[in-house]
Amino acid sequence: MSIYIDSANIEEIKQALDLGWISGITTNPLLLAKEGTEVSALLKDLGHLTSGSVFYQLISETFKEMIEEADRALDILEDKLVVKLPPTDLGFKVCSQLSTRVSCCPTAIYSPAQALVASEAGAQFIAVYVNRATRLMVDGIQLLVDIADVLTNSPTDILAASIKSPDEAFQSIRAGAKHLTLPFDTLTQMSDHPLSQEAVDQFKRDGAGLEK
Ligand code: G3P
């Protein structure tokens, strides 16, 4: 399992990576736009920050331009790049072409049928929008169960995205997701529990340890 930070904000990403258990960075066009800076420079910075993967989503709208855009991203991020693609006929076609030489992740997946197509197109990951599915359509956790079921013998991994709480994160893994991408606030809540804090306070107050 890998846990990624879903952000394009340098400060958030630095803090997240500093936790020591984050495997990389997922971005999307909206997260990149929010930073209001040149995307190529920002991607270069993200590549310098992590030794893990950096997910970048193609925004071009023709086959040729998407391949060219992926190659530009590859020049910047080299083997750290995972190419995110829209789950459309064009996106899956580009995935088939690119997946022989770079990791691909069709994103905004909302159905088991799309997951099957992504698998056939050679995707290493699919990003399933869990909370959005719950809000807009059906139970996002049940959607993960169904997708995990149809991908049982596939090498394509489920990356649970659009996660809004630690509870939704653990339920996603239990439902069959292999990886998580979490926004900064959810990510920082993952290690918290009030009873753990109580125990830590008591150890500090009443306990003993090795002398300096
Ligand atoms: O990469 C963004 C994806 O995780 C969707 O998240 O919060 O827009 O539903 P959200």
Tab-separated table of C-alpha atoms and ligand atoms in Angstrom:
chain	number	residue	atom	x	y	z
A	1	MET	CA	0.000	0.000	0.000
A	2	SER	CA	1.081	3.565	-0.673
A	3	ILE	CA	-0.368	6.805	0.684
A	4	TYR	CA	-0.002	9.934	-1.445
A	5	ILE	CA	-0.688	13.597	-0.722
A	6	ASP	CA	-3.347	15.025	-3.055
A	7	SER	CA	-2.100	18.583	-3.463
A	8	ALA	CA	-0.002	20.914	-5.593
A	9	ASN	CA	0.790	23.278	-2.736
A	10	ILE	CA	4.494	23.269	-1.950
A	11	GLU	CA	4.133	24.106	1.742
A	12	GLU	CA	1.491	21.411	2.342
A	13	ILE	CA	3.532	18.889	0.380
A	14	LYS	CA	6.725	19.650	2.316
A	15	GLN	CA	4.896	19.162	5.620
A	16	ALA	CA	3.268	15.951	4.386
A	17	LEU	CA	6.525	14.469	3.082
A	18	ASP	CA	8.208	15.392	6.345
A	19	LEU	CA	5.874	12.954	8.123
A	20	GLY	CA	8.039	10.200	6.681
A	21	TRP	CA	5.348	7.799	5.413
A	22	ILE	CA	4.070	9.532	2.267
A	23	SER	CA	4.934	7.787	-1.020
A	24	GLY	CA	4.452	10.641	-3.458
A	25	ILE	CA	2.212	13.383	-4.802
A	26	THR	CA	-0.982	13.315	-6.836
A	27	THR	CA	-2.091	16.455	-8.640
A	28	ASN	CA	-4.960	17.328	-10.930
A	29	PRO	CA	-5.596	20.350	-13.196
A	30	LEU	CA	-7.712	22.120	-10.543
A	31	LEU	CA	-5.069	21.688	-7.827
A	32	LEU	CA	-2.391	22.980	-10.211
A	33	ALA	CA	-4.527	25.970	-11.289
A	34	LYS	CA	-5.125	26.901	-7.642
A	35	GLU	CA	-1.400	27.566	-7.198
A	36	GLY	CA	-1.501	30.257	-9.922
A	37	THR	CA	2.036	29.545	-11.057
A	38	GLU	CA	3.755	28.113	-14.141
A	39	VAL	CA	2.929	24.407	-14.203
A	40	SER	CA	6.236	23.218	-15.676
A	41	ALA	CA	8.216	24.968	-12.910
A	42	LEU	CA	5.840	23.680	-10.258
A	43	LEU	CA	6.123	20.084	-11.524
A	44	LYS	CA	9.901	20.385	-11.507
A	45	ASP	CA	9.747	21.497	-7.855
A	46	LEU	CA	7.433	18.608	-6.957
A	47	GLY	CA	9.857	16.187	-8.598
A	48	HIS	CA	12.679	17.598	-6.464
A	49	LEU	CA	10.656	17.311	-3.257
A	50	THR	CA	9.857	13.594	-3.441
A	51	SER	CA	11.785	10.468	-4.302
A	52	GLY	CA	8.419	8.841	-5.062
A	53	SER	CA	5.836	9.242	-7.793
A	54	VAL	CA	4.290	12.478	-9.052
A	55	PHE	CA	0.912	12.088	-10.776
A	56	TYR	CA	0.220	14.625	-13.527
A	57	GLN	CA	-3.072	14.757	-15.444
A	58	LEU	CA	-3.083	15.467	-19.198
A	59	ILE	CA	-5.293	18.364	-20.304
A	60	SER	CA	-4.794	18.218	-24.099
A	61	GLU	CA	-7.755	17.206	-26.220
A	62	THR	CA	-6.356	15.306	-29.188
A	63	PHE	CA	-4.454	12.015	-29.322
A	64	LYS	CA	-1.308	13.603	-30.752
A	65	GLU	CA	-1.311	16.506	-28.314
A	66	MET	CA	-1.887	14.225	-25.318
A	67	ILE	CA	1.091	12.063	-26.279
A	68	GLU	CA	3.206	15.212	-26.736
A	69	GLU	CA	2.039	16.584	-23.378
A	70	ALA	CA	2.901	13.284	-21.676
A	71	ASP	CA	6.368	13.443	-23.235
A	72	ARG	CA	6.841	16.999	-21.914
A	73	ALA	CA	5.826	15.802	-18.431
A	74	LEU	CA	8.223	12.858	-18.821
A	75	ASP	CA	11.082	15.268	-19.635
A	76	ILE	CA	10.382	17.079	-16.353
A	77	LEU	CA	9.597	14.195	-14.006
A	78	GLU	CA	11.366	11.269	-15.700
A	79	ASP	CA	10.696	7.943	-13.972
A	80	LYS	CA	8.713	9.628	-11.170
A	81	LEU	CA	5.871	10.450	-13.568
A	82	VAL	CA	2.498	8.744	-13.448
A	83	VAL	CA	0.255	10.054	-16.231
A	84	LYS	CA	-3.353	10.648	-15.201
A	85	LEU	CA	-5.890	10.479	-18.000
A	86	PRO	CA	-9.590	11.232	-18.368
A	87	PRO	CA	-11.751	8.064	-18.545
A	88	THR	CA	-12.959	8.733	-22.083
A	89	ASP	CA	-12.491	6.806	-25.335
A	90	LEU	CA	-9.640	9.164	-26.152
A	91	GLY	CA	-8.117	8.899	-22.671
A	92	PHE	CA	-8.195	5.093	-22.739
A	93	LYS	CA	-6.702	5.075	-26.254
A	94	VAL	CA	-3.827	7.284	-25.067
A	95	CYS	CA	-3.470	4.991	-22.033
A	96	SER	CA	-3.075	1.958	-24.342
A	97	GLN	CA	-0.367	3.761	-26.263
A	98	LEU	CA	1.537	5.219	-23.286
A	99	SER	CA	1.261	2.380	-20.781
A	100	THR	CA	4.017	0.373	-22.469
A	101	ARG	CA	6.551	3.062	-21.505
A	102	VAL	CA	5.097	5.082	-18.600
A	103	SER	CA	2.770	4.362	-15.680
A	104	CYS	CA	-0.786	5.444	-16.416
A	105	CYS	CA	-3.738	6.214	-14.156
A	106	PRO	CA	-7.165	6.846	-15.662
A	107	THR	CA	-8.875	9.098	-13.149
A	108	ALA	CA	-12.390	10.064	-12.039
A	109	ILE	CA	-13.490	6.427	-12.375
A	110	TYR	CA	-17.133	5.899	-11.396
A	111	SER	CA	-17.969	2.409	-12.682
A	112	PRO	CA	-16.642	-1.168	-12.740
A	113	ALA	CA	-16.968	-1.107	-16.550
A	114	GLN	CA	-14.568	1.839	-16.768
A	115	ALA	CA	-12.208	-0.045	-14.453
A	116	LEU	CA	-12.233	-3.040	-16.817
A	117	VAL	CA	-11.474	-0.850	-19.807
A	118	ALA	CA	-8.616	0.842	-17.910
A	119	SER	CA	-7.186	-2.568	-17.056
A	120	GLU	CA	-7.340	-3.686	-20.688
A	121	ALA	CA	-5.646	-0.420	-21.698
A	122	GLY	CA	-2.688	-1.307	-19.464
A	123	ALA	CA	-3.312	1.142	-16.615
A	124	GLN	CA	-1.091	0.619	-13.585
A	125	PHE	CA	-3.614	2.493	-11.407
A	126	ILE	CA	-7.174	3.731	-11.563
A	127	ALA	CA	-8.236	6.661	-9.384
A	128	VAL	CA	-11.732	6.050	-8.001
A	129	TYR	CA	-13.507	9.150	-6.664
A	130	VAL	CA	-14.948	7.677	-3.483
A	131	ASN	CA	-16.534	10.620	-1.664
A	132	ARG	CA	-17.766	12.227	-4.865
A	133	ALA	CA	-19.436	8.925	-5.807
A	134	THR	CA	-21.144	8.842	-2.403
A	135	ARG	CA	-22.292	12.449	-2.743
A	136	LEU	CA	-23.389	12.320	-6.384
A	137	MET	CA	-24.377	8.763	-7.206
A	138	VAL	CA	-24.072	5.637	-5.029
A	139	ASP	CA	-22.150	4.520	-1.943
A	140	GLY	CA	-18.520	5.117	-2.940
A	141	ILE	CA	-17.303	2.320	-0.659
A	142	GLN	CA	-19.649	-0.193	-2.347
A	143	LEU	CA	-18.375	1.083	-5.699
A	144	LEU	CA	-14.844	0.161	-4.554
A	145	VAL	CA	-16.030	-3.328	-3.540
A	146	ASP	CA	-17.547	-3.845	-7.011
A	147	ILE	CA	-14.464	-2.517	-8.801
A	148	ALA	CA	-12.089	-4.600	-6.652
A	149	ASP	CA	-14.224	-7.616	-7.497
A	150	VAL	CA	-13.956	-7.182	-11.261
A	151	LEU	CA	-10.220	-6.418	-11.042
A	152	THR	CA	-9.424	-9.532	-8.974
A	153	ASN	CA	-7.065	-10.988	-11.582
A	154	SER	CA	-5.876	-7.698	-13.030
A	155	PRO	CA	-2.503	-6.037	-12.353
A	156	THR	CA	-4.282	-2.655	-12.211
A	157	ASP	CA	-4.279	-1.174	-8.686
A	158	ILE	CA	-7.114	0.857	-7.196
A	159	LEU	CA	-6.090	4.265	-5.878
A	160	ALA	CA	-8.889	5.630	-3.702
A	161	ALA	CA	-9.215	9.391	-4.263
A	162	SER	CA	-11.666	12.065	-3.149
A	163	ILE	CA	-11.370	10.887	0.474
A	164	LYS	CA	-12.677	13.226	3.156
A	165	SER	CA	-11.943	11.498	6.474
A	166	PRO	CA	-9.695	8.863	8.105
A	167	ASP	CA	-12.788	6.667	8.409
A	168	GLU	CA	-13.388	6.845	4.656
A	169	ALA	CA	-9.673	6.126	4.115
A	170	PHE	CA	-9.663	2.880	6.120
A	171	GLN	CA	-13.008	1.790	4.661
A	172	SER	CA	-11.570	2.309	1.167
A	173	ILE	CA	-8.658	-0.032	1.884
A	174	ARG	CA	-10.989	-2.585	3.490
A	175	ALA	CA	-13.202	-2.400	0.377
A	176	GLY	CA	-10.307	-3.299	-1.917
A	177	ALA	CA	-8.363	-0.126	-2.726
A	178	LYS	CA	-4.618	-0.752	-2.686
A	179	HIS	CA	-3.517	2.887	-2.325
A	180	LEU	CA	-4.883	6.152	-0.977
A	181	THR	CA	-4.450	9.751	-1.983
A	182	LEU	CA	-5.458	12.163	0.750
A	183	PRO	CA	-5.830	15.915	0.977
A	184	PHE	CA	-3.551	17.531	3.549
A	185	ASP	CA	-6.177	17.972	6.287
A	186	THR	CA	-7.340	14.326	6.101
A	187	LEU	CA	-3.774	13.136	5.983
A	188	THR	CA	-2.859	14.967	9.181
A	189	GLN	CA	-5.915	13.507	10.949
A	190	MET	CA	-4.860	9.923	10.151
A	191	SER	CA	-2.491	9.514	13.103
A	192	ASP	CA	-4.666	11.269	15.698
A	193	HIS	CA	-6.773	9.605	18.356
A	194	PRO	CA	-7.763	11.300	21.625
A	195	LEU	CA	-7.161	8.111	23.645
A	196	SER	CA	-3.662	7.748	22.188
A	197	GLN	CA	-2.901	11.312	23.236
A	198	GLU	CA	-4.196	10.533	26.722
A	199	ALA	CA	-1.867	7.516	26.937
A	200	VAL	CA	1.102	9.554	25.679
A	201	ASP	CA	0.396	12.245	28.282
A	202	GLN	CA	0.261	9.636	31.041
A	203	PHE	CA	3.549	8.004	29.948
A	204	LYS	CA	5.151	11.437	30.013
A	205	ARG	CA	3.672	12.363	33.396
A	206	ASP	CA	4.121	9.111	35.337
A	207	GLY	CA	6.588	6.988	33.369
A	208	ALA	CA	10.352	6.356	33.371
A	209	GLY	CA	12.854	5.727	30.549
A	210	LEU	CA	16.562	5.356	29.795
A	211	GLU	CA	18.814	7.881	31.572
A	212	LYS	CA	20.780	10.352	29.358
B	1	G3P	O1	-7.384	14.578	-7.138
B	1	G3P	C1	-8.646	15.067	-6.688
B	1	G3P	C2	-9.575	13.946	-6.348
B	1	G3P	O2	-9.056	13.295	-5.230
B	1	G3P	C3	-10.965	14.465	-6.163
B	1	G3P	O3	-11.135	15.052	-4.928
B	1	G3P	O4	-12.156	16.518	-3.261
B	1	G3P	O5	-12.352	17.096	-5.656
B	1	G3P	O6	-13.636	15.190	-4.729
B	1	G3P	P1	-12.416	15.999	-4.637
